[in-house]
Coordinates of C-alpha atoms in Angstrom, one line a residue:
X341 CA -14.9 -13.4 -20.6
X342 CA -12.9 -10.4 -21.5
X343 CA -13.8 -6.6 -21.5
X344 CA -13.7 -4.7 -24.8
X345 CA -11.9 -1.6 -25.8
X346 CA -14.1 1.2 -27.3
X347 CA -13.3 2.5 -30.9
X348 CA -9.4 1.6 -30.8
X349 CA -6.9 -1.1 -29.7
X350 CA -4.1 1.4 -28.8
X351 CA -3.9 3.4 -25.7
X352 CA -2.0 6.4 -24.4
X353 CA -0.4 5.3 -21.1
X354 CA 0.0 7.8 -18.1
X355 CA 1.1 7.4 -14.4
X356 CA -0.7 8.6 -11.5
X357 CA 1.3 7.9 -8.4
X358 CA 2.9 4.4 -8.9
X359 CA -0.2 3.2 -11.1
X360 CA -0.2 3.1 -14.8
X361 CA -3.5 3.7 -16.7
X362 CA -4.4 3.9 -20.4
X363 CA -6.7 6.0 -22.4
X364 CA -8.0 5.2 -25.9
X365 CA -5.8 7.1 -28.3
X366 CA -8.8 8.4 -30.2
X367 CA -9.8 10.1 -26.9
X368 CA -6.8 11.9 -26.5
X369 CA -6.6 15.3 -28.3
X370 CA -3.1 16.0 -27.2
X371 CA -0.4 16.0 -24.4
X372 CA 1.1 19.2 -23.1
X373 CA 3.4 20.3 -20.3
X374 CA 1.3 21.2 -17.3
X375 CA -0.1 24.6 -17.4
X376 CA -1.0 26.9 -14.7
X377 CA -4.6 26.8 -13.6
X378 CA -7.1 29.2 -12.3
X379 CA -8.9 27.8 -9.1
X380 CA -12.6 27.5 -9.2
X381 CA -14.0 28.7 -5.9
X382 CA -16.5 25.9 -4.4
X383 CA -15.5 23.5 -7.0
X384 CA -15.5 19.6 -6.3
X385 CA -12.0 18.3 -4.9
X386 CA -10.8 16.9 -8.1
X387 CA -11.3 20.0 -10.2
X388 CA -7.7 21.7 -10.1
X389 CA -9.3 24.7 -11.9
X390 CA -9.5 26.1 -15.5
X391 CA -6.7 26.7 -17.8
X392 CA -6.5 28.6 -21.2
X393 CA -5.6 26.3 -24.1
X394 CA -5.0 28.6 -27.0
X395 CA -8.0 30.7 -26.2
X396 CA -10.3 27.8 -25.1
X397 CA -11.1 27.3 -21.5
X398 CA -10.4 23.8 -20.3
X399 CA -11.3 22.3 -17.1
X400 CA -8.3 20.8 -15.2
X401 CA -8.8 17.4 -13.5
X402 CA -6.6 16.5 -10.7
X403 CA -6.3 12.7 -11.2
X404 CA -4.8 12.1 -7.8
X405 CA -7.8 13.4 -6.2
X406 CA -10.1 12.0 -9.0
X407 CA -8.6 8.4 -8.4
X408 CA -8.0 8.8 -4.8
X409 CA -4.4 8.3 -4.9
X410 CA -2.1 10.4 -2.6
X411 CA -0.2 13.1 -4.3
X412 CA 3.5 13.2 -3.9
X413 CA 5.6 16.4 -4.9
X414 CA 6.3 16.2 -8.4
X415 CA 8.1 18.9 -10.7
X416 CA 7.2 17.1 -13.9
X417 CA 3.3 17.1 -14.2
X418 CA 1.8 16.8 -17.7
X419 CA -1.7 17.5 -19.0
X420 CA -3.4 14.8 -21.2
X421 CA -6.1 16.8 -23.1
X422 CA -9.3 14.7 -23.8
X423 CA -12.6 15.6 -25.3
X424 CA -15.9 14.7 -23.9
X425 CA -18.8 15.8 -26.3
X426 CA -17.9 19.5 -27.0
X427 CA -16.0 20.2 -23.8
X428 CA -12.2 19.7 -23.4
X429 CA -10.5 18.6 -20.1
X430 CA -6.9 18.5 -19.3
X431 CA -6.1 15.5 -17.0
X432 CA -3.1 16.3 -14.7
X433 CA -0.9 13.2 -14.3
X434 CA 2.4 12.5 -13.1
X435 CA 4.0 11.2 -16.4
X436 CA 2.9 10.3 -19.8
X437 CA 4.3 7.1 -21.2
X438 CA 4.0 5.4 -24.7
X439 CA 1.3 4.6 -27.0
X440 CA 0.6 0.9 -26.6
X441 CA -1.3 -1.5 -28.8
X442 CA -3.6 -3.7 -26.8
X443 CA -4.9 -6.8 -28.4
X444 CA -8.4 -7.5 -27.5
X445 CA -7.3 -11.0 -26.0
X446 CA -5.1 -9.2 -23.6
X447 CA -7.7 -6.9 -21.9
X448 CA -9.0 -8.8 -19.0
X449 CA -12.0 -8.1 -16.8
X450 CA -11.6 -5.9 -13.7
X451 CA -10.7 -7.8 -10.5
X452 CA -13.6 -8.0 -8.1
X453 CA -11.5 -6.8 -5.6
X454 CA -10.8 -3.7 -7.3
X455 CA -11.8 -0.3 -5.5
X456 CA -15.3 0.8 -6.6
X457 CA -13.9 4.3 -7.6
X458 CA -11.6 2.6 -10.0
X459 CA -14.1 0.0 -10.9
X460 CA -16.7 2.8 -12.2
X461 CA -14.1 4.4 -14.4
X462 CA -12.0 1.5 -15.9
X463 CA -13.0 -0.9 -18.7
X464 CA -10.4 -3.6 -17.9
X465 CA -6.9 -4.3 -17.3
X466 CA -3.8 -5.6 -19.2
X467 CA -0.7 -7.3 -17.9
X468 CA 2.4 -5.2 -18.9
X469 CA 6.1 -5.9 -17.9
X470 CA 5.9 -3.3 -15.4
X471 CA 2.5 -4.5 -13.8
X472 CA -1.1 -3.9 -14.5
X473 CA -2.2 -1.3 -16.8
X474 CA -5.8 0.0 -16.0
X475 CA -7.8 1.1 -19.2
X476 CA -9.8 4.1 -18.4
X477 CA -13.4 4.8 -20.0
X478 CA -13.2 8.6 -20.8
X479 CA -17.0 8.8 -20.6
X480 CA -17.0 7.3 -17.2
X481 CA -14.2 9.3 -16.0
X482 CA -15.6 12.5 -16.8
X483 CA -19.0 11.7 -15.2
X484 CA -20.7 15.0 -14.7
X485 CA -21.3 14.4 -10.9
X486 CA -17.5 14.3 -10.1
X487 CA -15.9 16.5 -12.9
X488 CA -18.1 19.5 -13.7
X489 CA -17.5 22.8 -11.8

């Protein structure tokens, strides 16, 4: 049995650490160079802070922290802006790749051995030439208990 993509068969790929992930293209509002963020006192560890995106306040999520991947020094961070309901979030990632078409039969179930943090937010995996691409479910990624300041 295979997992299913929600609403699209194309994903925007991004890298956090050495792992590649994909977000459904329809969930991504835009990709921008990393913006400076204002820290939020007492916010959860994965909340990097807030940023001003053309007059709109956006919650910035540190994807290293959210995915429990050790962060390495990087000078080329990117922000992937996604919308959840009427709220915008900027996912801080190491690199943004291409938009990749994912055929439904290539999306496989999550391995049983996958870490529980990743299993909660991923809807499936796709075998790519550079390894596995974990497809992220935006709604589960932005679960209120972990991402709201």
